[in-house]
């Protein structure tokens, strides 16, 4: 029940597809051509139309060349994607130079490439693209052709206003890029953590399926073993050589022993107790057993109620979830971990507590989120191998899928330690089946 390795799931960036950037470039080209047509034909403003069309045409030629030379569905290396986004910024700067610089209201389109970088590229490349966009905007504040306007009354904006426009572009790039990066990173973390959850659950299901395979093997091996037993017994009766008779007797006894073992497995499978369903006390004992030899005392208290003990499905999600929470309690406990369980006609509850330092206040609000971890390790005091913080997230996700409600709190002073409470409606606990597909 260890944390999933970072090499499996922690991918800070995913490469963007070439087709995605090409679609955005085509959209920009179409919009630019439309704007040029409206300003030149609709508003009848004078400005260098042919140079503007040449820049848009160059952008279109680059798009066509990329589509011909490369598979649009391939994932681009971050440096190549950053180069294309930088080209977008350069093309936009060229158009703005010909049409008024920062006086042009379309100057805020510098935000677009930087926002795309914030969602798909490494942080350092996003920063460099932001700096490049800010530098282009700064140069356009001083060097540009006149804004297309009425020739009789040309529009002249004061330098202070242009400085404000540049500052607003700069702040918009910084704030919106940071916000976009944080939102995308949270979504990426959640997706990776859910993928880890599905992998863990699949592994647990494979372990559970071994029981069924054992029962099937016992059934299939019963017939050939019976045949071996009968032949060995007949040969033993007819053999006149004492040495061979002794070997045949041993063969018959071992075949009989195999038949008895397979018979026990078949009987256990038919009863369904260890394979299909298990009482609450058995579930707790199975979760506790792997942690009894770690120098921590584990006390199990099961409150006997006036109603029969709940018997649930042998659910890998419940086994893993309870086991992982228990493992965390053992890791942080000083001397003792307590596992208390009770039930009535409506509710089943397991409470796991330890006598460790408890959950830090800043962690208590975020506990159960992916990549939140302060795992202690005696072999790794610096925390270099402290895990990704996926364990509690996976445990909580799996348990909640079975209908449980999981809550975390600290003991009331002067006691110390963390308390995790897992509560099911009794009917959900007794009928909960292993989820197969992700909810995300």
mmCIF file of C-alpha atoms in Angstrom, residues 122-279:
data_model
loop_
_atom_site.group_PDB
_atom_site.id
_atom_site.type_symbol
_atom_site.label_atom_id
_atom_site.label_comp_id
_atom_site.label_asym_id
_atom_site.label_seq_id
_atom_site.Cartn_x
_atom_site.Cartn_y
_atom_site.Cartn_z
ATOM 1 C CA UNK A 122 6.871 24.540 -18.851
ATOM 2 C CA UNK A 123 6.869 27.543 -16.569
ATOM 3 C CA UNK A 124 10.206 28.930 -17.754
ATOM 4 C CA UNK A 125 9.031 28.985 -21.389
ATOM 5 C CA UNK A 126 5.802 30.703 -20.383
ATOM 6 C CA UNK A 127 7.841 33.362 -18.565
ATOM 7 C CA UNK A 128 10.070 33.943 -21.587
ATOM 8 C CA UNK A 129 7.052 34.271 -23.888
ATOM 9 C CA UNK A 130 5.503 36.736 -21.440
ATOM 10 C CA UNK A 131 8.696 38.788 -21.412
ATOM 11 C CA UNK A 132 8.827 38.722 -25.225
ATOM 12 C CA UNK A 133 5.192 39.872 -25.485
ATOM 13 C CA UNK A 134 5.790 42.657 -22.944
ATOM 14 C CA UNK A 135 8.906 43.785 -24.840
ATOM 15 C CA UNK A 136 7.011 43.878 -28.141
ATOM 16 C CA UNK A 137 4.263 45.923 -26.517
ATOM 17 C CA UNK A 138 6.828 48.328 -25.056
ATOM 18 C CA UNK A 139 8.474 48.889 -28.455
ATOM 19 C CA UNK A 140 5.083 49.440 -30.092
ATOM 20 C CA UNK A 141 4.459 52.257 -27.626
ATOM 21 C CA UNK A 142 7.267 54.240 -29.279
ATOM 22 C CA UNK A 143 7.594 52.862 -32.793
ATOM 23 C CA UNK A 144 4.493 52.452 -34.933
ATOM 24 C CA UNK A 145 2.659 53.881 -37.885
ATOM 25 C CA UNK A 146 -0.434 56.063 -37.297
ATOM 26 C CA UNK A 147 -3.651 54.451 -36.150
ATOM 27 C CA UNK A 148 -6.154 54.065 -39.036
ATOM 28 C CA UNK A 149 -8.568 56.950 -38.467
ATOM 29 C CA UNK A 150 -10.311 59.850 -40.106
ATOM 30 C CA UNK A 151 -7.643 61.778 -42.034
ATOM 31 C CA UNK A 152 -9.233 65.147 -41.231
ATOM 32 C CA UNK A 153 -9.138 64.527 -37.452
ATOM 33 C CA UNK A 154 -6.383 62.022 -36.648
ATOM 34 C CA UNK A 155 -6.545 60.419 -33.199
ATOM 35 C CA UNK A 156 -3.589 61.257 -30.966
ATOM 36 C CA UNK A 157 -3.526 59.598 -27.549
ATOM 37 C CA UNK A 158 -1.336 61.100 -24.791
ATOM 38 C CA UNK A 159 1.826 59.203 -23.742
ATOM 39 C CA UNK A 160 0.456 58.683 -20.230
ATOM 40 C CA UNK A 161 -2.519 56.834 -21.649
ATOM 41 C CA UNK A 162 -0.255 54.636 -23.798
ATOM 42 C CA UNK A 163 1.844 53.880 -20.715
ATOM 43 C CA UNK A 164 -1.337 52.807 -18.941
ATOM 44 C CA UNK A 165 -2.230 50.550 -21.861
ATOM 45 C CA UNK A 166 1.209 48.927 -21.714
ATOM 46 C CA UNK A 167 0.963 48.429 -17.954
ATOM 47 C CA UNK A 168 -2.516 46.941 -18.307
ATOM 48 C CA UNK A 169 -1.242 44.495 -20.951
ATOM 49 C CA UNK A 170 1.680 43.573 -18.709
ATOM 50 C CA UNK A 171 -0.544 43.018 -15.663
ATOM 51 C CA UNK A 172 -3.109 41.107 -17.689
ATOM 52 C CA UNK A 173 -0.389 38.789 -19.030
ATOM 53 C CA UNK A 174 0.960 38.151 -15.523
ATOM 54 C CA UNK A 175 -2.321 37.734 -13.634
ATOM 55 C CA UNK A 176 -4.264 35.739 -16.209
ATOM 56 C CA UNK A 177 -1.285 33.513 -16.989
ATOM 57 C CA UNK A 178 -0.769 32.747 -13.311
ATOM 58 C CA UNK A 179 -4.457 32.006 -12.816
ATOM 59 C CA UNK A 180 -4.582 29.815 -15.932
ATOM 60 C CA UNK A 181 -1.448 27.960 -14.842
ATOM 61 C CA UNK A 182 -2.858 27.236 -11.377
ATOM 62 C CA UNK A 183 -6.208 26.019 -12.692
ATOM 63 C CA UNK A 184 -4.550 23.813 -15.319
ATOM 64 C CA UNK A 185 -2.069 22.423 -12.802
ATOM 65 C CA UNK A 186 -4.848 21.501 -10.377
ATOM 66 C CA UNK A 187 -6.786 19.759 -13.150
ATOM 67 C CA UNK A 188 -3.641 17.927 -14.252
ATOM 68 C CA UNK A 189 -2.875 16.799 -10.684
ATOM 69 C CA UNK A 190 -6.417 15.545 -10.243
ATOM 70 C CA UNK A 191 -6.326 13.645 -13.541
ATOM 71 C CA UNK A 192 -2.990 12.019 -12.671
ATOM 72 C CA UNK A 193 -4.176 11.130 -9.185
ATOM 73 C CA UNK A 194 -7.359 9.549 -10.511
ATOM 74 C CA UNK A 195 -5.268 7.550 -12.980
ATOM 75 C CA UNK A 196 -3.197 6.311 -10.049
ATOM 76 C CA UNK A 197 -6.401 5.440 -8.210
ATOM 77 C CA UNK A 198 -7.623 3.342 -11.118
ATOM 78 C CA UNK A 199 -4.273 1.526 -11.345
ATOM 79 C CA UNK A 200 -4.300 0.719 -7.635
ATOM 80 C CA UNK A 201 -7.871 -0.521 -7.820
ATOM 81 C CA UNK A 202 -7.057 -2.671 -10.841
ATOM 82 C CA UNK A 203 -4.176 -4.260 -8.970
ATOM 83 C CA UNK A 204 -6.375 -4.935 -5.965
ATOM 84 C CA UNK A 205 -8.997 -6.513 -8.221
ATOM 85 C CA UNK A 206 -6.363 -8.782 -9.742
ATOM 86 C CA UNK A 207 -5.414 -9.976 -6.264
ATOM 87 C CA UNK A 208 -9.044 -10.689 -5.466
ATOM 88 C CA UNK A 209 -9.508 -12.596 -8.712
ATOM 89 C CA UNK A 210 -6.749 -14.976 -7.651
ATOM 90 C CA UNK A 211 -9.243 -16.518 -5.211
ATOM 91 C CA UNK A 212 -11.594 -17.376 -8.039
ATOM 92 C CA UNK A 213 -8.737 -18.756 -10.108
ATOM 93 C CA UNK A 214 -7.694 -20.972 -7.206
ATOM 94 C CA UNK A 215 -11.212 -22.370 -6.904
ATOM 95 C CA UNK A 216 -11.376 -22.975 -10.657
ATOM 96 C CA UNK A 217 -7.980 -24.702 -10.606
ATOM 97 C CA UNK A 218 -9.110 -26.910 -7.725
ATOM 98 C CA UNK A 219 -12.177 -27.954 -9.682
ATOM 99 C CA UNK A 220 -10.246 -28.660 -12.881
ATOM 100 C CA UNK A 221 -7.420 -30.576 -11.165
ATOM 101 C CA UNK A 222 -9.799 -32.802 -9.226
ATOM 102 C CA UNK A 223 -10.470 -35.208 -12.128
ATOM 103 C CA UNK A 224 -6.845 -35.919 -13.199
ATOM 104 C CA UNK A 225 -5.784 -36.351 -9.576
ATOM 105 C CA UNK A 226 -8.561 -38.881 -9.030
ATOM 106 C CA UNK A 227 -7.367 -40.780 -12.092
ATOM 107 C CA UNK A 228 -3.765 -40.750 -10.824
ATOM 108 C CA UNK A 229 -4.917 -41.960 -7.410
ATOM 109 C CA UNK A 230 -6.932 -44.870 -8.855
ATOM 110 C CA UNK A 231 -4.175 -46.002 -11.216
ATOM 111 C CA UNK A 232 -1.553 -45.832 -8.461
ATOM 112 C CA UNK A 233 -3.762 -47.891 -6.138
ATOM 113 C CA UNK A 234 -4.379 -50.569 -8.781
ATOM 114 C CA UNK A 235 -0.695 -50.762 -9.684
ATOM 115 C CA UNK A 236 0.167 -51.040 -6.003
ATOM 116 C CA UNK A 237 -2.138 -54.048 -5.630
ATOM 117 C CA UNK A 238 -0.707 -55.895 -8.639
ATOM 118 C CA UNK A 239 2.963 -55.071 -8.133
ATOM 119 C CA UNK A 240 5.224 -57.895 -6.920
ATOM 120 C CA UNK A 241 8.368 -55.786 -6.494
ATOM 121 C CA UNK A 242 8.490 -54.430 -2.945
ATOM 122 C CA UNK A 243 10.575 -51.375 -3.921
ATOM 123 C CA UNK A 244 8.168 -50.389 -6.698
ATOM 124 C CA UNK A 245 5.205 -51.078 -4.397
ATOM 125 C CA UNK A 246 6.693 -48.704 -1.831
ATOM 126 C CA UNK A 247 7.064 -45.975 -4.453
ATOM 127 C CA UNK A 248 3.521 -46.552 -5.701
ATOM 128 C CA UNK A 249 2.210 -46.306 -2.154
ATOM 129 C CA UNK A 250 3.972 -42.965 -1.696
ATOM 130 C CA UNK A 251 2.569 -41.766 -5.027
ATOM 131 C CA UNK A 252 -0.941 -42.776 -3.991
ATOM 132 C CA UNK A 253 -0.613 -41.046 -0.600
ATOM 133 C CA UNK A 254 0.641 -37.809 -2.158
ATOM 134 C CA UNK A 255 -2.145 -37.865 -4.745
ATOM 135 C CA UNK A 256 -4.633 -38.376 -1.923
ATOM 136 C CA UNK A 257 -3.094 -35.449 -0.062
ATOM 137 C CA UNK A 258 -3.475 -33.236 -3.138
ATOM 138 C CA UNK A 259 -7.109 -34.295 -3.439
ATOM 139 C CA UNK A 260 -7.745 -33.325 0.184
ATOM 140 C CA UNK A 261 -6.133 -29.894 -0.297
ATOM 141 C CA UNK A 262 -8.171 -29.219 -3.428
ATOM 142 C CA UNK A 263 -11.292 -30.415 -1.644
ATOM 143 C CA UNK A 264 -10.720 -27.855 1.115
ATOM 144 C CA UNK A 265 -10.234 -25.066 -1.441
ATOM 145 C CA UNK A 266 -13.433 -26.089 -3.236
ATOM 146 C CA UNK A 267 -15.379 -26.161 0.046
ATOM 147 C CA UNK A 268 -14.059 -22.729 1.036
ATOM 148 C CA UNK A 269 -15.035 -21.310 -2.355
ATOM 149 C CA UNK A 270 -18.520 -22.784 -2.075
ATOM 150 C CA UNK A 271 -18.987 -21.261 1.383
ATOM 151 C CA UNK A 272 -18.030 -17.867 -0.052
ATOM 152 C CA UNK A 273 -16.593 -16.606 3.249
ATOM 153 C CA UNK A 274 -12.976 -15.926 2.266
ATOM 154 C CA UNK A 275 -13.635 -15.298 -1.393
ATOM 155 C CA UNK A 276 -16.877 -13.412 -1.867
ATOM 156 C CA UNK A 277 -18.074 -11.941 1.447
ATOM 157 C CA UNK A 278 -16.438 -11.104 4.744
ATOM 158 C CA UNK A 279 -17.694 -9.853 8.139
#
